[in-house]
Short mmCIF file of C-alpha atoms in Angstrom, two decimals:
data_model
loop_
_atom_site.label_atom_id
_atom_site.label_comp_id
_atom_site.label_asym_id
_atom_site.label_seq_id
_atom_site.Cartn_x
_atom_site.Cartn_y
_atom_site.Cartn_z
CA MET A 211 0.00 0.00 0.00
CA SER A 212 1.04 3.59 -0.51
CA GLY A 213 2.73 5.14 2.51
CA THR A 214 0.52 8.21 2.31
CA ASP A 215 -0.38 9.52 5.78
CA GLN A 216 -3.85 10.67 6.82
CA SER A 217 -4.89 13.40 4.40
CA GLN A 218 -8.07 15.35 3.83
CA PHE A 219 -9.66 17.25 0.98
CA GLU A 220 -12.55 19.46 2.06
CA GLU A 221 -15.52 20.73 0.12
CA HIS A 222 -19.05 21.42 1.30
CA ASP A 223 -20.20 18.67 3.68
CA TYR A 224 -17.66 15.98 2.74
CA PHE A 225 -14.01 15.15 3.23
CA LEU A 226 -11.71 12.28 2.26
CA ASP A 227 -9.53 10.23 4.59
CA VAL A 228 -6.91 7.66 3.70
CA ILE A 229 -7.78 4.36 5.40
CA GLN A 230 -4.81 2.46 6.80
CA GLU A 231 -6.60 -0.16 8.93
CA ASP A 232 -7.42 -3.36 7.04
CA ALA A 233 -10.30 -4.32 9.36
CA LEU A 234 -12.04 -0.96 8.87
CA TRP A 235 -11.58 -1.15 5.11
CA ASP A 236 -12.77 -4.75 4.79
CA HIS A 237 -15.89 -4.05 6.84
CA PHE A 238 -16.86 -1.28 4.42
CA VAL A 239 -16.14 -3.48 1.37
CA ASP A 240 -18.21 -6.36 2.80
CA GLU A 241 -21.20 -4.08 3.43
CA SER A 242 -21.16 -2.27 0.08
CA SER A 243 -23.17 -3.52 -2.91
CA GLN A 244 -20.24 -2.52 -5.12
CA GLY A 245 -17.72 -4.37 -2.93
CA SER A 246 -16.06 -7.60 -4.05
CA VAL A 247 -13.11 -9.83 -3.29
CA PHE A 248 -11.02 -7.61 -5.58
CA SER A 249 -11.33 -4.72 -3.13
CA SER A 250 -10.45 -6.80 -0.06
CA SER A 251 -7.25 -6.05 1.82
CA ALA A 252 -5.92 -9.55 1.21
CA TYR A 253 -6.44 -9.37 -2.55
CA LEU A 254 -4.99 -5.86 -2.78
CA SER A 255 -1.89 -6.98 -0.88
CA SER A 256 -1.33 -9.79 -3.38
CA LEU A 257 -0.97 -7.38 -6.31
CA ALA A 258 2.40 -5.89 -5.28
CA ALA A 259 1.06 -2.48 -6.30
CA SER A 260 1.15 1.07 -5.02
CA TYR A 261 -2.31 2.18 -3.98
CA SER A 262 -4.26 4.33 -1.54
CA ARG A 263 -7.63 3.53 0.01
CA TYR A 264 -9.94 6.49 0.56
CA GLN A 265 -13.17 6.83 2.46
CA LEU A 266 -15.55 9.75 2.06
CA LYS A 267 -17.19 11.03 5.24
CA ASN A 268 -19.72 13.68 6.03
CA ARG A 269 -19.34 16.21 8.86
CA GLN A 270 -21.13 13.86 11.23
CA GLY A 271 -18.40 11.26 10.69
CA ASP A 272 -20.51 8.81 8.66
CA SER A 273 -18.58 6.86 6.02
CA LEU A 274 -20.60 7.18 2.81
CA ALA A 275 -18.27 5.99 0.06
CA ALA A 276 -14.83 4.54 -0.55
CA ALA A 277 -12.41 3.84 -3.38
CA THR A 278 -9.06 2.17 -3.98
CA ILE A 279 -6.74 4.18 -6.22
CA PHE A 280 -3.85 2.39 -7.91
CA GLU A 281 -0.99 4.84 -8.32
CA GLU A 282 1.72 5.15 -10.92
CA ASN A 283 4.25 8.01 -11.01
CA GLY A 284 1.92 10.26 -9.00
CA ALA A 285 -1.10 9.61 -11.24
CA MET A 286 -3.90 7.06 -11.30
CA HIS A 287 -2.92 3.80 -12.99
CA ARG A 288 -4.98 3.13 -16.09
CA ALA A 289 -7.88 0.80 -15.38
CA PRO A 290 -8.36 -2.05 -15.17
CA PHE A 291 -5.33 -2.90 -13.09
CA PRO A 292 -3.96 -6.34 -14.08
CA PHE A 293 -6.05 -9.26 -12.76
CA THR A 294 -8.47 -6.80 -11.13
CA PRO A 295 -11.65 -6.56 -13.23
CA HIS A 296 -13.42 -4.06 -10.97
CA GLN A 297 -11.96 -1.33 -8.79
CA GLY A 298 -14.14 1.71 -8.44
CA ILE A 299 -16.43 3.71 -6.17
CA LEU A 300 -18.10 1.79 -3.34
CA PHE A 301 -21.20 3.25 -1.69
CA SER A 302 -22.18 2.68 1.91
CA GLU A 303 -25.28 0.57 2.47
CA LYS A 304 -26.54 3.47 4.64
CA LEU A 305 -27.42 5.26 1.41
CA ASN A 306 -29.72 2.45 0.30
CA SER A 307 -32.07 3.17 3.20
CA LEU A 308 -32.87 6.60 1.75
CA PRO A 309 -35.99 7.18 -0.39
CA SER A 310 -35.14 6.59 -4.04
CA HIS A 311 -35.12 10.27 -5.06
CA ARG A 312 -32.78 11.20 -2.20
CA GLN A 313 -30.56 8.16 -2.72
CA VAL A 314 -29.99 8.92 -6.40
CA ALA A 315 -29.25 12.59 -5.69
CA LYS A 316 -26.89 11.78 -2.80
CA LYS A 317 -24.92 9.18 -4.77
CA MET A 318 -24.60 11.58 -7.68
CA GLU A 319 -23.38 14.36 -5.37
CA ILE A 320 -20.83 12.02 -3.77
CA THR A 321 -19.59 10.79 -7.16
CA GLU A 322 -19.14 14.35 -8.38
CA PHE A 323 -17.18 15.18 -5.24
CA LEU A 324 -14.90 12.17 -5.68
CA ILE A 325 -14.32 12.95 -9.35
CA ASN A 326 -13.30 16.54 -8.61
CA GLN A 327 -11.12 15.70 -5.63
CA LEU A 328 -9.30 12.80 -7.22
CA ILE A 329 -8.64 14.67 -10.45
CA ALA A 330 -7.27 17.56 -8.37
CA ARG A 331 -4.96 15.14 -6.57
CA TYR A 332 -3.84 12.90 -9.41
CA GLY A 333 -4.43 14.91 -12.60
CA ASN A 334 -6.30 12.04 -14.22
CA PHE A 335 -9.03 9.50 -13.42
CA HIS A 336 -9.32 5.81 -14.33
CA MET A 337 -11.73 3.22 -12.93
CA SER A 338 -13.32 -0.04 -13.97
CA LEU A 339 -16.61 0.22 -12.12
CA SER A 340 -18.59 -2.59 -10.54
CA PRO A 341 -21.64 -3.84 -12.47
CA ALA A 342 -23.56 -2.67 -9.37
CA PHE A 343 -22.55 0.95 -10.05
CA GLU A 344 -25.56 2.30 -11.91
CA ASP A 345 -25.45 6.08 -12.47
CA LEU A 346 -22.86 7.22 -15.03
CA ARG A 347 -24.21 10.78 -15.32
CA PRO A 348 -21.56 12.41 -13.08
CA PHE A 349 -18.92 11.13 -15.50
CA ALA A 350 -20.92 11.99 -18.62
CA TRP A 351 -21.64 15.52 -17.33
CA HIS A 352 -18.15 16.40 -16.10
CA ASN A 353 -17.12 19.68 -17.83
CA PHE A 354 -20.50 19.56 -19.59
CA HIS A 355 -20.69 23.33 -19.99
CA SER A 356 -17.09 23.81 -21.13
CA ALA A 357 -16.81 22.83 -24.77
CA ALA A 358 -13.01 23.12 -24.81
CA ALA A 359 -12.44 21.24 -21.54
CA PRO A 360 -11.59 17.52 -21.50
CA ARG A 361 -14.40 15.02 -21.01
CA PHE A 362 -14.60 11.47 -19.69
CA ALA A 363 -14.35 8.54 -22.06
CA ILE A 364 -17.00 6.05 -20.91
CA VAL A 365 -16.33 2.57 -22.26
CA PRO A 366 -19.06 -0.09 -22.04
CA ARG A 367 -17.82 -3.56 -21.12
CA TYR A 368 -19.59 -6.83 -20.46
CA THR A 369 -19.32 -9.86 -18.26
CA ALA A 370 -21.46 -12.99 -17.90
CA ARG A 371 -22.94 -13.97 -14.56
CA LEU A 372 -24.67 -17.19 -13.56
CA ASP A 373 -27.36 -17.28 -10.87
CA LEU A 374 -26.63 -20.23 -8.56
CA HIS A 375 -29.81 -20.05 -6.49
CA ASP A 376 -31.74 -23.35 -6.60
CA PHE A 377 -29.00 -24.89 -8.74
CA ASP A 378 -29.66 -28.39 -10.05
CA LEU A 379 -26.93 -30.01 -12.14
CA SER A 380 -29.27 -31.95 -14.42
CA SER A 381 -31.42 -28.90 -15.17
CA TYR A 382 -28.32 -26.77 -15.62
CA LEU A 383 -26.79 -29.17 -18.16
CA SER A 384 -29.98 -29.03 -20.22
CA SER A 385 -29.71 -25.22 -20.34
CA ILE A 386 -26.17 -24.86 -21.71
CA ARG A 387 -25.02 -25.04 -25.32
CA SER A 388 -25.26 -28.60 -26.64
CA VAL A 389 -21.56 -28.81 -27.50
CA ARG A 390 -20.65 -27.96 -23.89
CA ARG A 391 -23.04 -30.63 -22.63
CA GLN A 392 -21.52 -33.18 -25.00
CA GLU A 393 -18.00 -32.26 -23.91
CA TYR A 394 -18.99 -32.61 -20.26
CA GLN A 395 -20.45 -36.05 -20.87
CA LYS A 396 -17.53 -37.41 -22.92
CA SER A 397 -14.58 -36.03 -20.95
CA THR A 398 -12.57 -38.59 -18.98
CA ALA A 399 -10.64 -35.97 -17.02
CA VAL A 400 -10.20 -36.40 -13.28
CA ILE A 401 -10.78 -33.20 -11.25
CA SER A 402 -9.03 -32.33 -7.99
CA GLU A 403 -8.09 -29.28 -5.95
CA THR A 404 -4.39 -28.52 -5.83
CA ASP A 405 -1.79 -26.07 -4.55
CA ASP A 406 0.59 -26.76 -7.44
CA ILE A 407 1.18 -23.17 -8.50
CA GLU A 408 4.19 -23.89 -10.69
CA THR A 409 2.29 -26.35 -12.88
CA PHE A 410 -0.38 -23.72 -13.41
CA ILE A 411 2.28 -21.16 -14.36
CA ALA A 412 3.90 -23.58 -16.79
CA ILE A 413 0.61 -24.29 -18.60
CA TYR A 414 -0.32 -20.59 -18.53
CA VAL A 415 2.98 -19.66 -20.22
CA LYS A 416 2.50 -22.47 -22.73
CA ASN A 417 -0.91 -21.01 -23.68
CA PHE A 418 0.62 -17.69 -24.59
CA GLU A 419 3.68 -19.14 -26.29
CA ARG A 420 1.27 -20.83 -28.70
CA GLN A 421 0.10 -17.31 -29.63
CA ASN A 422 3.71 -16.03 -29.82
CA ILE A 423 3.18 -13.91 -26.70
CA ALA A 424 5.86 -13.78 -24.01
CA ILE A 425 4.77 -13.24 -20.39
CA ASP A 426 7.22 -11.07 -18.45
CA GLU A 427 8.59 -12.24 -15.11
CA ASN A 428 6.88 -9.44 -13.13
CA THR A 429 3.49 -10.66 -14.35
CA LEU A 430 4.33 -14.25 -13.45
CA GLN A 431 5.42 -13.20 -9.98
CA ARG A 432 2.17 -11.29 -9.52
CA LEU A 433 0.23 -14.38 -10.61
CA ARG A 434 2.10 -16.53 -8.11
CA CYS A 435 1.34 -14.07 -5.33
CA ILE A 436 -2.37 -13.86 -6.21
CA ILE A 437 -2.73 -17.63 -6.26
CA ARG A 438 -0.69 -18.16 -3.09
CA THR A 439 -2.55 -15.42 -1.17
CA SER A 440 -6.01 -16.57 -2.28
CA LEU A 441 -5.30 -20.18 -1.30
CA SER A 442 -3.76 -19.33 2.07
CA GLY A 443 -6.50 -16.77 2.76
CA GLY A 444 -9.30 -19.23 2.00
CA PHE A 445 -10.83 -17.20 -0.82
CA GLY A 446 -9.29 -19.05 -3.76
CA ARG A 447 -9.74 -22.46 -5.37
CA LEU A 448 -7.06 -23.84 -7.69
CA CYS A 449 -8.17 -26.97 -9.56
CA VAL A 450 -6.62 -29.28 -12.09
CA ALA A 451 -8.22 -31.61 -14.64
CA LYS A 452 -5.91 -34.50 -15.48
CA VAL A 453 -6.24 -36.81 -18.48
CA ASP A 454 -4.22 -40.01 -18.23
CA GLY A 455 -2.36 -38.37 -15.35
CA HIS A 456 -1.44 -35.29 -17.40
CA PRO A 457 -2.57 -31.80 -16.25
CA ALA A 458 -4.72 -30.80 -19.22
CA SER A 459 -6.56 -27.81 -17.75
CA MET A 460 -6.34 -25.66 -14.60
CA THR A 461 -8.45 -22.85 -13.15
CA LEU A 462 -8.27 -20.36 -10.32
CA PHE A 463 -11.56 -19.11 -8.91
CA VAL A 464 -11.68 -16.48 -6.17
CA HIS A 465 -14.77 -15.77 -4.14
CA ASP A 466 -16.43 -13.61 -1.54
CA SER A 467 -19.78 -14.13 0.20
CA ARG A 468 -21.76 -12.96 -2.83
CA CYS A 469 -19.95 -14.25 -5.90
CA ALA A 470 -17.34 -16.67 -7.24
CA TRP A 471 -15.11 -15.27 -9.99
CA TYR A 472 -13.41 -17.21 -12.79
CA LEU A 473 -10.15 -15.32 -12.57
CA LEU A 474 -7.56 -17.51 -14.34
CA GLY A 475 -7.58 -20.44 -16.70
CA ALA A 476 -4.80 -22.40 -18.40
CA ASN A 477 -5.19 -25.22 -20.91
CA ASP A 478 -2.40 -27.37 -22.30
CA PRO A 479 -2.66 -26.97 -26.11
CA GLU A 480 -1.70 -30.62 -26.58
CA TRP A 481 -4.85 -31.71 -24.72
CA ARG A 482 -7.36 -29.27 -26.21
CA LYS A 483 -9.58 -32.06 -27.59
CA SER A 484 -9.94 -33.72 -24.19
CA ALA A 485 -12.82 -31.39 -23.14
CA ALA A 486 -11.10 -31.15 -19.76
CA SER A 487 -11.68 -27.39 -19.55
CA THR A 488 -15.45 -27.78 -19.94
CA LEU A 489 -15.61 -30.50 -17.29
CA LEU A 490 -13.50 -28.33 -14.98
CA MET A 491 -15.71 -25.28 -15.51
CA ILE A 492 -18.91 -27.15 -14.72
CA GLU A 493 -17.31 -28.78 -11.69
CA ASN A 494 -16.47 -25.33 -10.32
CA ILE A 495 -20.02 -24.14 -10.97
CA ARG A 496 -21.40 -27.16 -9.10
CA HIS A 497 -18.91 -26.68 -6.25
CA TYR A 498 -19.82 -23.04 -5.62
CA ALA A 499 -23.54 -23.74 -5.87
CA GLU A 500 -23.14 -26.39 -3.19
CA LYS A 501 -21.20 -23.91 -1.03
CA GLY A 502 -24.17 -21.55 -1.16
CA ILE A 503 -22.44 -18.79 -3.15
CA PRO A 504 -25.31 -16.89 -4.84
CA SER A 505 -23.66 -16.24 -8.22
CA LEU A 506 -20.69 -17.00 -10.44
CA ASP A 507 -19.02 -14.40 -12.67
CA PHE A 508 -17.06 -15.44 -15.76
CA VAL A 509 -15.01 -12.20 -15.56
CA GLY A 510 -15.47 -10.55 -18.91
CA VAL A 511 -16.89 -11.50 -22.31
CA ASN A 512 -15.10 -8.76 -24.20
CA SER A 513 -13.34 -10.67 -26.97
CA PRO A 514 -15.23 -12.65 -29.63
CA GLN A 515 -13.89 -16.18 -29.13
CA ARG A 516 -13.40 -16.09 -25.37
CA GLY A 517 -16.69 -14.29 -24.83
CA ASP A 518 -18.61 -16.83 -26.89
CA TYR A 519 -17.08 -19.71 -24.93
CA LYS A 520 -18.03 -18.19 -21.57
CA LEU A 521 -21.57 -17.35 -22.68
CA SER A 522 -22.06 -20.95 -23.82
CA PHE A 523 -22.36 -21.83 -20.11
CA ASN A 524 -25.61 -19.85 -20.03
CA GLY A 525 -24.56 -16.86 -17.94
CA GLN A 526 -26.56 -13.64 -18.15
CA LEU A 527 -24.91 -10.79 -20.04
CA ILE A 528 -24.15 -7.98 -17.57
CA PRO A 529 -22.80 -4.53 -18.51
CA TYR A 530 -20.24 -2.53 -16.58
CA PHE A 531 -18.20 0.54 -17.46
CA GLU A 532 -14.65 1.82 -17.57
CA VAL A 533 -14.25 5.58 -17.12
CA HIS A 534 -11.13 7.41 -18.28
CA PHE A 535 -10.12 11.05 -17.97
CA GLU A 536 -6.88 12.86 -18.83
CA SER A 537 -6.76 16.52 -17.84
#
């Protein structure tokens, strides 16, 4: 985390504090509709990144909003930060108790305050907002009356999310694309949980080598840290699908109390026809449904081939937004 000491920016009825205490931060994240495992202290610590965690308070001392800001050379790091699909503004659940008209107005006012204060501090603004962040007007209207002033770029993105309430495997299999169902039924892969990080890394690198893409060592070290931290912290599940004893496919899911997230996948190109990846995906879906996790997120359907594969598991298309501003 950034070593920034307690700091405040004042305007009207609000001010910002830097949160240093993990317990205080995690409580806010857990209570917020926009919160997720990606905002948790444990996950943030695994990223080996420079960041500051802000909370917005009113004059009565109520915490109304919060945000993690990844920092790079004194500015905000361009979103999304690697392996962090959502990192944006989190609203306090206190706001949801307000009548709708007051809630919308208050959240808009708070968002405008955060935009102005963070741009003043960093000179730019980049976030990949949660799908639960609904009102983009403060970004769309920033500098609205100044034709020559810079404006936000608002980029629509999509993920797929599967509702795991009342999950039944037989009914679920009948709902997915027929080719996925056939792959599930024919695969002979054997699924198990594992802590074999280096085998995952080896297959992951092999995936990209097939596309003539080299993965730098810093990225691999970050991956190792994310996997290690999620497993030791109890919020990650690393699984392997073996065919004839060979690791054909591996996945890392991370989860919080509301959602499981398909964060990483690696498939050995030599075993692509084994259907191990489909069996492994459905096994993870079944596992999290049995654990009582309400939903499963496939973490992005924003490229044609990968997006089509993820949607074939019958997730609902969900929009979210990236917001970018350079002053």
